[in-house]
Short mmCIF file of C-alpha atoms in Angstrom, two decimals:
data_model
loop_
_atom_site.label_atom_id
_atom_site.label_comp_id
_atom_site.label_asym_id
_atom_site.label_seq_id
_atom_site.Cartn_x
_atom_site.Cartn_y
_atom_site.Cartn_z
CA UNK A 1 114.51 103.98 73.09
CA UNK A 2 111.54 105.46 75.14
CA UNK A 3 108.37 104.08 74.20
CA UNK A 4 106.67 107.03 74.54
CA UNK A 5 108.07 108.92 71.86
CA UNK A 6 106.53 106.43 69.97
CA UNK A 7 103.33 107.25 70.67
CA UNK A 8 101.19 109.08 67.99
CA UNK A 9 100.07 112.24 69.07
CA UNK A 10 96.02 112.05 68.28
CA UNK A 11 96.16 108.91 71.01
CA UNK A 12 98.29 111.06 73.73
CA UNK A 13 94.74 112.12 75.36
CA UNK A 14 92.93 108.84 75.40
CA UNK A 15 96.40 107.25 77.07
CA UNK A 16 96.25 110.47 79.31
CA UNK A 17 92.78 109.43 80.59
CA UNK A 18 93.98 105.43 80.95
CA UNK A 19 96.62 107.13 83.06
CA UNK A 20 94.22 108.95 84.75
CA UNK A 21 91.66 105.74 85.39
CA UNK A 22 94.83 103.81 86.13
CA UNK A 23 95.58 106.39 89.21
CA UNK A 24 92.45 106.70 90.47
CA UNK A 25 91.29 102.67 90.50
CA UNK A 26 95.49 102.54 92.52
CA UNK A 27 93.67 105.40 95.14
CA UNK A 28 90.51 103.35 94.95
CA UNK A 29 92.36 100.28 96.32
CA UNK A 30 94.16 102.39 98.95
CA UNK A 31 91.34 103.73 100.23
CA UNK A 32 89.10 100.75 100.54
CA UNK A 33 92.47 98.93 101.97
CA UNK A 34 92.41 101.53 104.39
CA UNK A 35 88.35 101.74 105.62
CA UNK A 36 88.46 98.00 105.80
CA UNK A 37 91.61 98.13 108.09
CA UNK A 38 91.12 100.95 110.10
CA UNK A 39 87.13 99.59 111.05
CA UNK A 40 89.21 96.63 113.04
CA UNK A 41 91.47 98.67 114.23
CA UNK A 42 89.13 101.15 115.68
CA UNK A 43 86.81 98.53 116.80
CA UNK A 44 89.36 96.38 119.06
CA UNK A 45 91.05 99.82 120.06
CA UNK A 46 87.40 100.72 121.28
CA UNK A 47 87.20 97.19 122.96
CA UNK A 48 90.57 96.77 124.67
CA UNK A 49 90.12 100.24 125.97
CA UNK A 50 86.83 99.12 127.99
CA UNK A 51 88.31 95.60 129.00
CA UNK A 52 91.58 97.80 130.49
CA UNK A 53 89.39 99.97 132.52
CA UNK A 54 87.56 97.12 133.48
CA UNK A 55 90.77 95.36 134.84
CA UNK A 56 92.02 98.34 136.37
CA UNK A 57 88.68 98.33 138.10
CA UNK A 58 88.74 94.83 139.48
CA UNK A 59 92.58 95.40 140.37
CA UNK A 60 91.91 97.89 142.50
CA UNK A 61 88.74 96.29 144.05
CA UNK A 62 91.24 92.84 144.63
CA UNK A 63 93.97 95.43 145.73
CA UNK A 64 96.05 93.81 143.05
CA UNK A 65 98.60 94.30 140.02
CA UNK A 66 96.65 95.15 137.16
CA UNK A 67 100.31 93.86 135.17
CA UNK A 68 98.73 90.21 134.74
CA UNK A 69 95.33 91.58 133.49
CA UNK A 70 97.28 93.73 130.94
CA UNK A 71 99.32 90.82 130.05
CA UNK A 72 95.95 88.87 129.50
CA UNK A 73 94.38 91.73 127.57
CA UNK A 74 97.53 91.74 125.21
CA UNK A 75 97.10 88.06 124.73
CA UNK A 76 93.01 88.04 123.93
CA UNK A 77 93.91 91.50 121.84
CA UNK A 78 96.89 89.26 119.39
CA UNK A 79 94.31 86.55 119.20
CA UNK A 80 91.38 88.73 117.71
CA UNK A 81 94.17 90.90 115.41
CA UNK A 82 95.27 87.13 114.31
CA UNK A 83 91.54 85.90 113.71
CA UNK A 84 91.10 89.25 111.65
CA UNK A 85 94.17 88.47 109.94
CA UNK A 86 92.56 85.68 107.98
CA UNK A 87 89.89 88.31 106.83
CA UNK A 88 92.45 90.93 105.91
CA UNK A 89 94.41 88.59 103.63
CA UNK A 90 91.68 87.37 101.79
CA UNK A 91 90.54 91.01 101.09
CA UNK A 92 93.84 92.35 99.80
CA UNK A 93 94.21 88.51 97.82
CA UNK A 94 90.83 89.39 96.26
CA UNK A 95 92.21 92.78 95.40
CA UNK A 96 95.17 92.23 93.64
CA UNK A 97 92.98 89.66 91.07
CA UNK A 98 90.82 92.56 90.95
CA UNK A 99 94.15 94.93 89.80
CA UNK A 100 94.68 91.80 87.06
CA UNK A 101 90.92 92.55 85.73
CA UNK A 102 90.98 96.22 85.76
CA UNK A 103 94.85 95.91 83.71
CA UNK A 104 92.74 93.86 81.23
CA UNK A 105 89.79 96.28 81.16
CA UNK A 106 92.22 99.11 80.37
CA UNK A 107 93.86 96.61 77.70
CA UNK A 108 90.54 95.81 76.04
CA UNK A 109 89.73 99.80 75.70
CA UNK A 110 92.90 100.58 74.40
CA UNK A 111 92.05 97.74 71.74
CA UNK A 112 88.73 99.37 71.00
CA UNK A 113 90.21 102.19 70.26
CA UNK A 114 92.69 101.51 67.87
CA UNK A 115 89.80 99.64 66.10
CA UNK A 116 87.78 102.84 66.20
CA UNK A 117 90.66 105.03 65.13
CA UNK A 118 91.58 102.48 62.17
CA UNK A 119 87.80 102.58 61.30
CA UNK A 120 87.78 106.62 61.39
CA UNK A 121 91.13 106.73 59.23
CA UNK A 122 89.68 104.09 56.63
CA UNK A 123 86.61 106.54 56.03
CA UNK A 124 88.54 109.31 55.04
CA UNK A 125 90.06 106.88 51.97
CA UNK A 126 89.35 107.53 48.48
CA UNK A 127 88.54 103.24 48.60
CA UNK A 128 85.86 103.71 51.23
CA UNK A 129 84.14 107.18 49.89
CA UNK A 130 84.05 105.04 46.35
CA UNK A 131 82.51 101.95 48.44
CA UNK A 132 80.01 104.18 50.09
CA UNK A 133 78.82 106.05 46.99
CA UNK A 134 77.84 102.29 45.54
CA UNK A 135 75.94 101.45 48.74
CA UNK A 136 73.97 105.12 48.25
CA UNK A 137 73.48 104.57 44.79
CA UNK A 138 72.24 101.27 45.31
CA UNK A 139 70.22 102.19 48.31
CA UNK A 140 68.39 104.75 45.94
CA UNK A 141 67.83 102.48 42.83
CA UNK A 142 66.00 99.75 45.47
CA UNK A 143 63.68 102.96 46.76
CA UNK A 144 63.14 103.15 43.48
CA UNK A 145 62.06 99.83 42.51
CA UNK A 146 59.86 99.06 45.54
CA UNK A 147 56.47 98.41 43.36
CA UNK A 148 58.95 95.63 41.31
CA UNK A 149 59.11 93.10 43.07
CA UNK A 150 61.41 90.78 41.21
CA UNK A 151 64.13 93.28 40.69
CA UNK A 152 63.88 94.39 44.10
CA UNK A 153 64.85 90.94 45.11
CA UNK A 154 67.94 91.30 42.55
CA UNK A 155 68.68 94.66 43.90
CA UNK A 156 68.54 93.38 47.74
CA UNK A 157 71.36 90.46 46.68
CA UNK A 158 73.63 93.26 45.11
CA UNK A 159 73.39 95.14 48.06
CA UNK A 160 74.08 92.38 50.46
CA UNK A 161 77.36 91.60 48.20
CA UNK A 162 78.37 95.37 48.30
CA UNK A 163 78.05 95.77 52.20
CA UNK A 164 79.97 92.60 52.59
CA UNK A 165 82.87 94.50 50.50
CA UNK A 166 83.07 97.40 52.94
CA UNK A 167 86.19 98.29 53.83
CA UNK A 168 85.83 98.26 57.74
CA UNK A 169 83.99 95.42 57.78
CA UNK A 170 86.95 93.58 59.30
CA UNK A 171 87.54 96.60 62.00
CA UNK A 172 83.95 95.89 62.82
CA UNK A 173 83.27 92.89 63.22
CA UNK A 174 86.81 92.56 65.78
CA UNK A 175 85.30 95.97 67.77
CA UNK A 176 82.17 93.66 68.48
CA UNK A 177 84.28 90.56 69.62
CA UNK A 178 85.63 92.72 71.57
CA UNK A 179 82.51 94.49 72.74
CA UNK A 180 81.65 90.89 74.12
CA UNK A 181 84.77 89.98 75.69
CA UNK A 182 85.29 93.53 77.73
CA UNK A 183 81.67 93.32 79.10
CA UNK A 184 83.29 89.51 80.23
CA UNK A 185 85.82 91.39 82.15
CA UNK A 186 83.56 94.11 83.34
CA UNK A 187 81.01 91.44 84.70
CA UNK A 188 84.30 89.81 86.31
CA UNK A 189 85.12 92.94 87.81
CA UNK A 190 81.98 93.48 89.41
CA UNK A 191 82.21 90.06 90.87
CA UNK A 192 85.02 90.67 92.72
CA UNK A 193 83.80 94.49 93.70
CA UNK A 194 80.87 92.24 95.09
CA UNK A 195 82.85 89.62 97.02
CA UNK A 196 85.27 92.32 98.51
CA UNK A 197 81.65 94.05 100.22
CA UNK A 198 81.09 90.48 101.17
CA UNK A 199 84.08 89.79 102.97
CA UNK A 200 83.90 93.05 104.56
CA UNK A 201 80.50 92.47 105.80
CA UNK A 202 81.20 89.30 106.93
CA UNK A 203 84.31 90.18 108.79
CA UNK A 204 82.35 93.06 110.34
CA UNK A 205 79.84 90.54 111.88
CA UNK A 206 82.28 88.05 113.27
CA UNK A 207 84.66 91.15 114.36
CA UNK A 208 81.27 92.37 116.39
CA UNK A 209 80.97 88.30 117.44
CA UNK A 210 83.99 88.19 118.87
CA UNK A 211 84.15 91.70 120.98
CA UNK A 212 80.15 92.04 121.65
CA UNK A 213 78.46 88.69 122.20
CA UNK A 214 77.81 86.97 125.48
CA UNK A 215 81.09 85.03 125.60
CA UNK A 216 82.92 88.24 125.42
CA UNK A 217 80.83 90.98 127.12
CA UNK A 218 82.08 92.56 130.25
CA UNK A 219 78.92 92.14 131.69
CA UNK A 220 79.45 88.18 131.36
CA UNK A 221 82.91 88.45 133.25
CA UNK A 222 81.52 90.63 136.06
CA UNK A 223 78.67 88.94 136.81
CA UNK A 224 79.15 86.42 139.46
CA UNK A 225 76.44 83.88 140.72
CA UNK A 226 75.49 83.53 144.68
CA UNK A 227 77.73 80.79 144.95
CA UNK A 228 80.63 82.04 143.65
CA UNK A 229 80.20 85.52 145.71
CA UNK A 230 80.21 83.08 148.57
CA UNK A 231 83.57 81.23 147.09
CA UNK A 232 84.72 84.72 146.33
CA UNK A 233 84.47 85.77 150.11
CA UNK A 234 86.13 83.13 151.00
CA UNK A 235 89.27 82.98 148.94
CA UNK A 236 92.71 85.24 148.95
CA UNK A 237 92.17 87.92 146.59
CA UNK A 238 95.23 87.42 144.40
CA UNK A 239 93.40 83.97 143.64
CA UNK A 240 90.11 85.31 142.98
CA UNK A 241 91.50 88.18 141.17
CA UNK A 242 93.40 85.69 138.87
CA UNK A 243 90.32 82.99 138.59
CA UNK A 244 87.49 85.99 138.36
CA UNK A 245 89.57 88.59 135.63
CA UNK A 246 92.55 87.38 134.50
CA UNK A 247 91.92 83.79 133.78
CA UNK A 248 89.09 84.18 132.53
CA UNK A 249 90.22 87.10 129.63
CA UNK A 250 92.78 84.64 128.81
CA UNK A 251 90.28 81.92 128.23
CA UNK A 252 88.15 84.29 125.75
CA UNK A 253 91.52 84.60 123.79
CA UNK A 254 92.45 80.51 123.69
CA UNK A 255 88.90 80.36 122.78
CA UNK A 256 89.36 82.53 119.51
CA UNK A 257 92.74 81.37 119.01
CA UNK A 258 91.64 77.22 119.28
CA UNK A 259 87.56 77.58 117.60
CA UNK A 260 87.34 80.76 116.24
CA UNK A 261 89.98 81.17 113.48
CA UNK A 262 90.25 77.62 112.55
CA UNK A 263 86.15 77.63 112.13
CA UNK A 264 87.20 81.19 110.18
CA UNK A 265 90.19 79.78 108.16
CA UNK A 266 88.02 76.46 107.04
CA UNK A 267 85.29 78.68 105.83
CA UNK A 268 87.48 81.47 103.78
CA UNK A 269 89.41 78.59 102.85
CA UNK A 270 86.13 76.79 101.19
CA UNK A 271 85.02 80.28 99.64
CA UNK A 272 88.64 80.95 98.38
CA UNK A 273 88.34 77.45 96.06
CA UNK A 274 84.91 78.19 95.14
CA UNK A 275 86.47 81.84 93.34
CA UNK A 276 89.34 80.02 92.00
CA UNK A 277 87.40 78.09 90.17
CA UNK A 278 85.11 81.22 89.32
CA UNK A 279 88.16 82.95 88.16
CA UNK A 280 89.57 79.93 85.83
CA UNK A 281 85.96 80.04 84.61
CA UNK A 282 86.19 83.97 83.84
CA UNK A 283 90.04 83.60 82.45
CA UNK A 284 88.18 81.15 80.10
CA UNK A 285 85.39 82.70 78.86
CA UNK A 286 86.64 86.16 78.33
CA UNK A 287 90.28 84.98 76.37
CA UNK A 288 92.16 87.15 78.90
CA UNK A 289 95.69 86.33 79.04
CA UNK A 290 96.23 88.03 82.89
CA UNK A 291 99.54 88.64 84.20
CA UNK A 292 100.64 85.78 86.42
CA UNK A 293 100.67 87.07 90.00
CA UNK A 294 101.84 84.11 91.92
CA UNK A 295 104.77 86.46 93.16
CA UNK A 296 102.61 89.38 93.45
CA UNK A 297 100.17 87.37 95.40
CA UNK A 298 102.91 86.44 98.23
CA UNK A 299 104.26 89.96 98.13
CA UNK A 300 100.70 91.43 98.97
CA UNK A 301 100.35 89.03 102.04
CA UNK A 302 104.04 89.52 103.17
CA UNK A 303 103.99 93.60 102.56
CA UNK A 304 99.93 94.21 102.88
CA UNK A 305 98.00 97.00 101.21
CA UNK A 306 101.31 98.85 99.93
CA UNK A 307 101.77 96.33 97.41
CA UNK A 308 98.41 96.05 95.95
CA UNK A 309 98.54 99.89 95.10
CA UNK A 310 102.30 99.70 93.69
CA UNK A 311 100.11 97.23 90.94
CA UNK A 312 98.22 100.17 90.18
CA UNK A 313 101.04 102.65 89.81
CA UNK A 314 102.97 100.23 87.79
CA UNK A 315 100.05 99.74 85.70
CA UNK A 316 100.47 103.25 84.19
CA UNK A 317 103.14 102.59 82.32
CA UNK A 318 101.74 99.78 80.45
CA UNK A 319 98.57 102.47 80.09
CA UNK A 320 100.71 104.18 78.12
CA UNK A 321 102.14 102.13 75.43
CA UNK A 322 98.18 99.85 75.76
CA UNK A 323 97.67 101.97 71.96
CA UNK A 324 100.69 100.87 70.59
CA UNK A 325 100.24 96.84 70.05
CA UNK A 326 97.90 94.78 72.22
CA UNK A 327 99.90 91.71 71.76
CA UNK A 328 103.05 92.39 74.00
CA UNK A 329 101.71 94.09 76.72
CA UNK A 330 101.47 91.16 79.18
CA UNK A 331 105.36 90.44 78.64
CA UNK A 332 105.96 94.33 79.41
CA UNK A 333 103.35 94.34 82.96
CA UNK A 334 105.70 91.76 83.93
CA UNK A 335 108.93 93.71 82.93
CA UNK A 336 107.49 96.69 84.85
CA UNK A 337 106.51 95.11 87.56
CA UNK A 338 110.55 93.79 87.99
CA UNK A 339 111.60 97.16 87.58
CA UNK A 340 110.97 97.59 91.20
CA UNK A 341 108.50 100.07 92.77
CA UNK A 342 110.52 103.29 92.37
CA UNK A 343 111.37 103.29 88.67
CA UNK A 344 107.88 102.52 88.23
CA UNK A 345 106.44 105.58 89.88
CA UNK A 346 109.26 107.81 88.46
CA UNK A 347 108.52 106.23 84.57
CA UNK A 348 104.79 106.36 85.71
CA UNK A 349 105.06 110.30 86.76
CA UNK A 350 107.18 111.11 83.97
CA UNK A 351 105.22 109.70 81.83
CA UNK A 352 101.71 111.63 82.92
CA UNK A 353 103.90 114.76 82.79
CA UNK A 354 104.88 113.59 78.72
CA UNK A 355 101.44 113.43 77.73
CA UNK A 356 100.30 116.40 79.37
CA UNK A 357 103.63 118.51 77.93
CA UNK A 358 101.94 117.02 74.55
CA UNK A 359 98.67 118.37 74.83
CA UNK B 1 101.82 96.25 108.56
CA UNK B 2 103.18 99.47 107.49
CA UNK B 3 101.09 102.76 108.01
CA UNK B 4 98.97 103.39 104.45
CA UNK B 5 100.35 107.09 104.96
CA UNK B 6 98.48 109.99 103.18
CA UNK B 7 96.90 110.76 99.66
CA UNK B 8 96.10 114.46 98.09
CA UNK B 9 92.82 114.41 96.00
CA UNK B 10 91.90 117.71 94.60
CA UNK B 11 93.88 119.70 97.59
CA UNK B 12 92.90 117.87 100.11
CA UNK B 13 95.07 115.88 102.25
CA UNK B 14 93.31 112.61 104.01
CA UNK B 15 95.11 110.59 106.60
CA UNK B 16 94.77 106.62 105.32
CA UNK B 17 95.86 105.87 108.91
CA UNK B 18 93.46 108.07 110.84
CA UNK B 19 90.98 104.98 111.91
CA UNK B 20 89.07 107.64 113.95
CA UNK B 21 87.44 109.32 110.59
CA UNK B 22 86.32 106.54 108.41
CA UNK B 23 83.39 108.57 107.10
CA UNK B 24 85.85 111.29 105.83
CA UNK B 25 87.71 108.13 103.77
CA UNK B 26 84.08 107.14 102.89
CA UNK B 27 83.31 110.05 101.28
CA UNK B 28 86.72 110.31 99.45
CA UNK B 29 85.75 106.68 97.62
CA UNK B 30 82.88 107.72 96.28
CA UNK B 31 84.33 110.64 94.58
CA UNK B 32 87.11 108.44 93.38
CA UNK B 33 84.32 105.66 92.07
CA UNK B 34 82.51 108.65 90.29
CA UNK B 35 85.53 110.02 88.96
CA UNK B 36 86.59 106.34 87.83
CA UNK B 37 82.78 105.76 86.09
CA UNK B 38 83.51 109.44 84.37
CA UNK B 39 86.87 108.35 82.62
CA UNK B 40 85.51 105.34 81.41
CA UNK B 41 82.48 107.50 80.05
CA UNK B 42 84.77 109.64 78.04
CA UNK B 43 87.18 106.87 76.57
CA UNK B 44 83.51 105.24 75.43
CA UNK B 45 82.14 108.36 73.96
CA UNK B 46 85.80 109.16 72.47
CA UNK B 47 85.09 105.34 71.06
CA UNK B 48 82.04 106.45 69.91
CA UNK B 49 82.88 109.40 68.15
CA UNK B 50 85.45 107.66 66.11
CA UNK B 51 82.80 105.59 64.76
CA UNK B 52 79.70 107.89 63.95
CA UNK B 53 80.06 108.59 60.30
CA UNK B 54 80.24 112.16 59.05
CA UNK B 55 79.02 112.37 55.26
#
């Protein structure tokens, strides 16, 4: 039987909001990824274009074919891209983690809505109304006896006993506990947001270093001291072109491969270790059972951004069922992931349509 | 990496692979962030409304 048909009509509006939320969060992840990737694509392509123009000018100057320099430029481009790939992998991995916490947040909000609805319903019962009348009566009695301290103490005790019999008390305590956990989850989401910003800033800085610093600047390549100029005059043009243009570009590519990339990997790996510890601590503190993303993380690396967005899409259906029993959600989510992209999108779209129709 | 494709938001089409127009995407991101905050607020208001006791 379709889960969606079991949803109580009064919960449909809130389920619809949750579906919208998951959709918007998936779009945010997609746009953030696009901005992250496009910035580096644009910077690298501008720089490579400069290099190409420089190489063409030099090829003309030395009367050489530019092909050898073009190959060197491609090697350089590959090296920069390989270096940037380290940041990209890290960024997407953090986003996959963020996705799990956002899902936990939605489940927690669903849980809270369930509790608040239960409180609202209980307040309509004769049992609650009777209890409320007793509390009001006791409060009036207290007011009437403000000048009698002995009686007041007894009445205060009686009021306390009455309050402990509030039919909604257990729900209110559960709600308060849920709020504490939700705060922890939101703090972790904020932490992941900060990590994503930090990674983007670090990546921007490293990219700028690799593309623009003195070591890689074109002026450095072009500039020759007097001695180099004399040697160049005495050296065959082909050799000069190779030494002054091709070898220098290849040298810079090798420097990135042999020095920058290992340094970036080491730095990111250390930070990843620290990050993992922080996430484990957050799981412990919030009592949150997160979706197992071992396979998901691998998929992220393999397929790139699209997979991250798929997480969000698949979670749409989870949002629909959030209001129908929290305990089974983690298992269900795993099943949804297994269902595959096409089915997940179809299910989520259908779910949204069902909810819209029901309005 | 495969292309990211396009998304449609409030009637406008955004090309996610257009590396020459990140400003447009930054603006879109702002709108989406605001929408996310609004939805969360709406859910919180709905919960709060359940808890308000009516005499």
